[in-house]
Short mmCIF file of C-alpha atoms in Angstrom, two decimals:
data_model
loop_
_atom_site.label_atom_id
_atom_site.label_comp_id
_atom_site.label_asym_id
_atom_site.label_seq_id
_atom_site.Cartn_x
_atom_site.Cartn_y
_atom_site.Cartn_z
CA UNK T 393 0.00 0.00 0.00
CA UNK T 394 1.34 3.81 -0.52
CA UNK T 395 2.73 5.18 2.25
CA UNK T 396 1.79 8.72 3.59
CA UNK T 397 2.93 11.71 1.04
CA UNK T 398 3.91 15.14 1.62
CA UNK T 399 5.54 17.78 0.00
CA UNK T 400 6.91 19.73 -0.68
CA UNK T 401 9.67 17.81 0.57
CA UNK T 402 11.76 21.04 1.25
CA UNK T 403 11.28 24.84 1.45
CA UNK T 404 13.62 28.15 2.40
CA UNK T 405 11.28 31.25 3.09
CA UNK T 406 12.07 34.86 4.58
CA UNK T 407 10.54 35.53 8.35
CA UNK T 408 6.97 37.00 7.61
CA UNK T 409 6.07 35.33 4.73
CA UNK T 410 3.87 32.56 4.89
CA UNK T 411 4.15 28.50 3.81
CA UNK T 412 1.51 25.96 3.36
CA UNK T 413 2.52 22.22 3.38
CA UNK T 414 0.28 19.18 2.16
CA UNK T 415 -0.33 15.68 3.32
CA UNK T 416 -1.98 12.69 1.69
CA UNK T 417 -2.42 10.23 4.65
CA UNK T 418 -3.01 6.55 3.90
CA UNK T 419 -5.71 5.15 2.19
CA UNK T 420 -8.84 4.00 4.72
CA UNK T 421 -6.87 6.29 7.55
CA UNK T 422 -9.40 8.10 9.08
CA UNK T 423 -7.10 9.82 11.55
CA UNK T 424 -4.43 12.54 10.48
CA UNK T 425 -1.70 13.90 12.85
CA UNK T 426 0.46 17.06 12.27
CA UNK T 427 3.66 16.83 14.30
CA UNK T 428 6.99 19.50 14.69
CA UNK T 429 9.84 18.13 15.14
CA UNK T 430 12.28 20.70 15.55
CA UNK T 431 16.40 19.89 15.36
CA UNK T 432 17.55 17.80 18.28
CA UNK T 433 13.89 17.14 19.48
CA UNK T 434 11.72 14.49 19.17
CA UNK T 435 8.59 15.06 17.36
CA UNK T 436 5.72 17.29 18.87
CA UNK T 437 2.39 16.87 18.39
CA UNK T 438 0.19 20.25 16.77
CA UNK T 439 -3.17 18.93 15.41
CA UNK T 440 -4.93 15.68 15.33
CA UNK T 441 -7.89 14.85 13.08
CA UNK T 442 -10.66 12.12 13.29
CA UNK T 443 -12.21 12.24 9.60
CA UNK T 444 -12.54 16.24 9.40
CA UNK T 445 -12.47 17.24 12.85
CA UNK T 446 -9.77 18.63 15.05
CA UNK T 447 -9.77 16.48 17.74
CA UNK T 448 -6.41 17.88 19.40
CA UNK T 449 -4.97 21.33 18.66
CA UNK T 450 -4.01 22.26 22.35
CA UNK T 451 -0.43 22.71 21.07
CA UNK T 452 -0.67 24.45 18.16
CA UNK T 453 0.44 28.17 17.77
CA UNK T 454 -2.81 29.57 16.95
CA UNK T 455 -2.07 32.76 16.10
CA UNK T 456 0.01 31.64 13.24
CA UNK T 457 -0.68 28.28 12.53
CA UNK T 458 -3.53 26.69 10.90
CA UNK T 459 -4.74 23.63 9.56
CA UNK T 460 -7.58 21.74 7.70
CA UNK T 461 -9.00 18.85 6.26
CA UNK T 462 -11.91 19.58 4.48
CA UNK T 463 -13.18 15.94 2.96
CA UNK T 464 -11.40 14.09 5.51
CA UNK T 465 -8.32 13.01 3.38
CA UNK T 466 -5.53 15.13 2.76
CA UNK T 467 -4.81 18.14 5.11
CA UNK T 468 -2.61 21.32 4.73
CA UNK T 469 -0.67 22.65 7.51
CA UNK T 470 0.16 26.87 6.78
CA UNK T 471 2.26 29.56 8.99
CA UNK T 472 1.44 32.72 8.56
CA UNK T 473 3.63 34.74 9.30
CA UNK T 474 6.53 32.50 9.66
CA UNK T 475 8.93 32.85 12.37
CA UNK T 476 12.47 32.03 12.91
CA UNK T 477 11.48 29.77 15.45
CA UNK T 478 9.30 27.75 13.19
CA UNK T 479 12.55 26.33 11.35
CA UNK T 480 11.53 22.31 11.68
CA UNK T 481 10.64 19.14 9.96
CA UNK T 482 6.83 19.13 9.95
CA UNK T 483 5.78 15.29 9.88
CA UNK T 484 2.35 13.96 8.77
CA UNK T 485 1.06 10.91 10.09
CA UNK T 486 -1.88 8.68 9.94
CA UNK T 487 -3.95 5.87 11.87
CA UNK T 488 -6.75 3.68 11.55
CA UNK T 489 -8.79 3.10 14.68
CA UNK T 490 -10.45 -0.05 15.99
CA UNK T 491 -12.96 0.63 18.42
CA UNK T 492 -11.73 3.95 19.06
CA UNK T 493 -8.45 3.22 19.81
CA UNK T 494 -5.15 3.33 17.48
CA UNK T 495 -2.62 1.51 17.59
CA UNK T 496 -0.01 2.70 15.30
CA UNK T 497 1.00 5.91 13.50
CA UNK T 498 2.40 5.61 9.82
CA UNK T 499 4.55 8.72 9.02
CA UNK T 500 5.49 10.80 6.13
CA UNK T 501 8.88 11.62 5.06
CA UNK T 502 8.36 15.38 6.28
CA UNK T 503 8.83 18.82 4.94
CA UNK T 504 11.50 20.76 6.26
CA UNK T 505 11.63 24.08 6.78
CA UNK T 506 13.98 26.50 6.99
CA UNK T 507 13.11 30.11 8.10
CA UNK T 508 15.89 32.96 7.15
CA UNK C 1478 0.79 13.36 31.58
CA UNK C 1479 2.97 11.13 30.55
CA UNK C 1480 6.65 11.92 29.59
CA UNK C 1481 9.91 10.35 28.16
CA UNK C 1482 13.75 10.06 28.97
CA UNK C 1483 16.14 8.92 26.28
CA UNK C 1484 19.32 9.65 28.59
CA UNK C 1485 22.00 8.97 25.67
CA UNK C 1486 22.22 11.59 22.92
CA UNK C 1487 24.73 9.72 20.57
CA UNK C 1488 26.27 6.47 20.74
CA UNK C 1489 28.59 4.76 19.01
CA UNK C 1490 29.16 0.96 18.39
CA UNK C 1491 31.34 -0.70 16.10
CA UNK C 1492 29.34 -3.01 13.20
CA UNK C 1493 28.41 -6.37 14.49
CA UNK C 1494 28.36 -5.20 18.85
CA UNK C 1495 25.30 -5.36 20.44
CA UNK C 1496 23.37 -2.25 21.30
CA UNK C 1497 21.40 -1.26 23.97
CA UNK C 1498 19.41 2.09 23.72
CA UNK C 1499 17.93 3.57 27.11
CA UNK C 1500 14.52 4.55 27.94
CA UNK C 1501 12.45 5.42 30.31
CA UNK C 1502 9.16 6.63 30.71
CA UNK C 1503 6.86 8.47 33.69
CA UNK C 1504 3.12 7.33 33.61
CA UNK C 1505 0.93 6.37 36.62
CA UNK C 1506 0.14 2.98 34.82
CA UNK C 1507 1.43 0.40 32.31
CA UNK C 1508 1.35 2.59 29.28
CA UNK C 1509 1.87 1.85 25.82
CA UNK C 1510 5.38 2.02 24.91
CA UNK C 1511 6.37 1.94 21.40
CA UNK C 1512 10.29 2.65 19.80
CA UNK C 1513 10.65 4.58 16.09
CA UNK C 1514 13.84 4.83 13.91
CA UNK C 1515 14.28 7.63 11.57
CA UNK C 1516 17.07 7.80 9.19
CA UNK C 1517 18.35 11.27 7.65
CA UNK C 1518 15.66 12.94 5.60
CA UNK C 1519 13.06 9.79 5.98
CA UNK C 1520 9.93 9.69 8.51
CA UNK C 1521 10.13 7.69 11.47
CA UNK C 1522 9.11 4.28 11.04
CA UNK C 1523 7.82 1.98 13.74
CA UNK C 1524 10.01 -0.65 15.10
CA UNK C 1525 7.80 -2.46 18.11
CA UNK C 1526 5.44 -1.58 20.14
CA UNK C 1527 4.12 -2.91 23.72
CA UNK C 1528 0.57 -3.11 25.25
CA UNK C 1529 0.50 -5.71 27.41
CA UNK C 1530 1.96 -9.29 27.44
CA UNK C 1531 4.82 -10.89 27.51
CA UNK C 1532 7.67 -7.88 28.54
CA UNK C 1533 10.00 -8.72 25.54
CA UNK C 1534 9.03 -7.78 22.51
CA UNK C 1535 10.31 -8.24 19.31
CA UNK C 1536 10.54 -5.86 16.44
CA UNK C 1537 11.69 -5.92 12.82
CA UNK C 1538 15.04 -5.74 11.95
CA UNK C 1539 16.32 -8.02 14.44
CA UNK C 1540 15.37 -5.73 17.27
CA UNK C 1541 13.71 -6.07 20.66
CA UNK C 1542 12.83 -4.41 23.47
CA UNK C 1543 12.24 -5.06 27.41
CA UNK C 1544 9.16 -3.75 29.50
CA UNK C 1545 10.47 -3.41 33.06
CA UNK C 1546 7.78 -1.73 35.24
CA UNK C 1547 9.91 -1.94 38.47
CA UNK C 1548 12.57 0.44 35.92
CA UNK C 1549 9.89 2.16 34.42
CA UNK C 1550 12.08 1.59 31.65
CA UNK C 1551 11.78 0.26 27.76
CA UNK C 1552 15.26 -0.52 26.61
CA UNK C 1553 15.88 -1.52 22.87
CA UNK C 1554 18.65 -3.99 21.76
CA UNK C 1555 20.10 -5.48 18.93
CA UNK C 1556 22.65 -8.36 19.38
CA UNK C 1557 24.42 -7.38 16.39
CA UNK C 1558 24.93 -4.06 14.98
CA UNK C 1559 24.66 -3.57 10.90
CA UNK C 1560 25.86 -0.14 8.91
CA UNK C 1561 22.52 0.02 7.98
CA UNK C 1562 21.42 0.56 11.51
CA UNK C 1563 22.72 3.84 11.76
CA UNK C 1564 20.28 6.34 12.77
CA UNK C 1565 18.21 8.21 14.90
CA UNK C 1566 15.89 6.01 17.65
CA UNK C 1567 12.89 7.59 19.49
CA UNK C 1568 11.00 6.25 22.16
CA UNK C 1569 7.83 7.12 22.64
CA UNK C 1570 4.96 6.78 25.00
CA UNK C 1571 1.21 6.42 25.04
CA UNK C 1572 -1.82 6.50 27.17
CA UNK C 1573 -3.98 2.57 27.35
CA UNK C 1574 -7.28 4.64 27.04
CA UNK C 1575 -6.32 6.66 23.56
CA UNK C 1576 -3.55 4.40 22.23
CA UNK C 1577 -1.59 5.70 20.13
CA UNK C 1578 -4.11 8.77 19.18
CA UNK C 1579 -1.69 10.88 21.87
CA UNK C 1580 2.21 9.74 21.43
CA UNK C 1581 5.15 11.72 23.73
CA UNK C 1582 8.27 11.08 21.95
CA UNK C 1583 11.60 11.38 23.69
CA UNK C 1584 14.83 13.33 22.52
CA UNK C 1585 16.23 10.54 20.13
CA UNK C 1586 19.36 9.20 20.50
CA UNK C 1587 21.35 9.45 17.36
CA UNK C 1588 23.61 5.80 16.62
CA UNK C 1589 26.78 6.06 14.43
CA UNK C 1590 27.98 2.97 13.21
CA UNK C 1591 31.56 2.35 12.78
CA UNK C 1592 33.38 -0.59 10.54
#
């Protein structure tokens, strides 16, 4: 089966401007993460979806940050404005669920980000 | 809220030593503990996982892990270390009632192969 896609794979922008990345989880997954994993870190968790809704955005930068998934398959992730501080790897990931519960996240290869 | 330790930053082993990679978790129960490689410019990708069971788990790529609740720890070794191996190794922990829905990922320890 395909794996999770994202891209653009890479992308150098100025401080201010803003970025949007895409993800195409996996077939049948109903549940989409968003994770930043910034150098030296381990990933962190922004949003979570279940189909279309956000089901966890507690750690996303709200005033900045945004995300969707409209039809419940692919999401975009944007910054705007982009800080310096946003300079990461920004990993997709999807899940299937089995009564209610999942039991293992299948990631992209990430975008990374670097903010001059 | 559950949180993770990954003590060792980088370690070094020479191809074909064993490996041990340290972990260790805080959680007021028996969580679910699962270990994630990630070589450079790649996602992570899941090497085992443990929910309950039998403590030692085994993994792909000749890996396996040890549950000790007394440690509160979720060590993962390889007898025998390949090139191939090298890269970066992320525990990561999650709550029974949401599964994986809610992962807390450790620090990474980064694992440089020599010949």
């Amino acid at each position: 089966e395909a794996g999770v896609a994202q891209s653009p794979r890479y992308k150098i922008i100025e401080k201010r401007q803003s970025v949007a990345f895409w993800c195409n989880p996996i077939s049948g997954h109903a549940t989409l993460y968003w994770y930043q994993q910034i150098l030296g870190q381990g990933p962190k968790l922004l949003i979570q979806f279940q189909n279309n809704g956000v089901v966890d955005d507690s750690q996303l930068p709200k005033d900045r940050f945004s995300a969707e998934r409209l039809k419940g398959v692919d999401s975009t992730l944007k910054i705007q404005p982009a800080k310096l501080e946003d300079s990461a790897v920004y990993l997709c990931a999807s899940s299937t669920r089995l009564a209610g519960i999942s039991y293992e996240q299948y990631f992209g290869p990430g975008t990374r980000l670097t903010v001059t | 809220a559950q949180s993770v330790t990954q003590p060792d930053i980088h370690i070094t082993v020479s191809e074909g030593a064993s490996l041990e990679l340290r972990c260790n978790y805080s959680y007021g129960a028996t969580p679910y503990l699962f270990w994630y490689v990630q070589s450079p410019g790649q996602g992570l990708q899941l090497l085992l996982k443990y929910f309950s069971g039998d403590t030692l788990v085994q993994g792909i790529k000749g890996f396996e892990a040890e549950f000790k609740r007394s440690q509160s720890s979720f060590n993962l070794r390889k007898p025998s270390v390949h090139w191939s191996d090298a890269a970066e190794y992320f525990c990561a922990v999650g709550a029974p009632q949401t599964g994986a829905n809610n992962l807390f990922f450790g620090t990474g320890t980064r694992l440089t192969v020599i010949p």
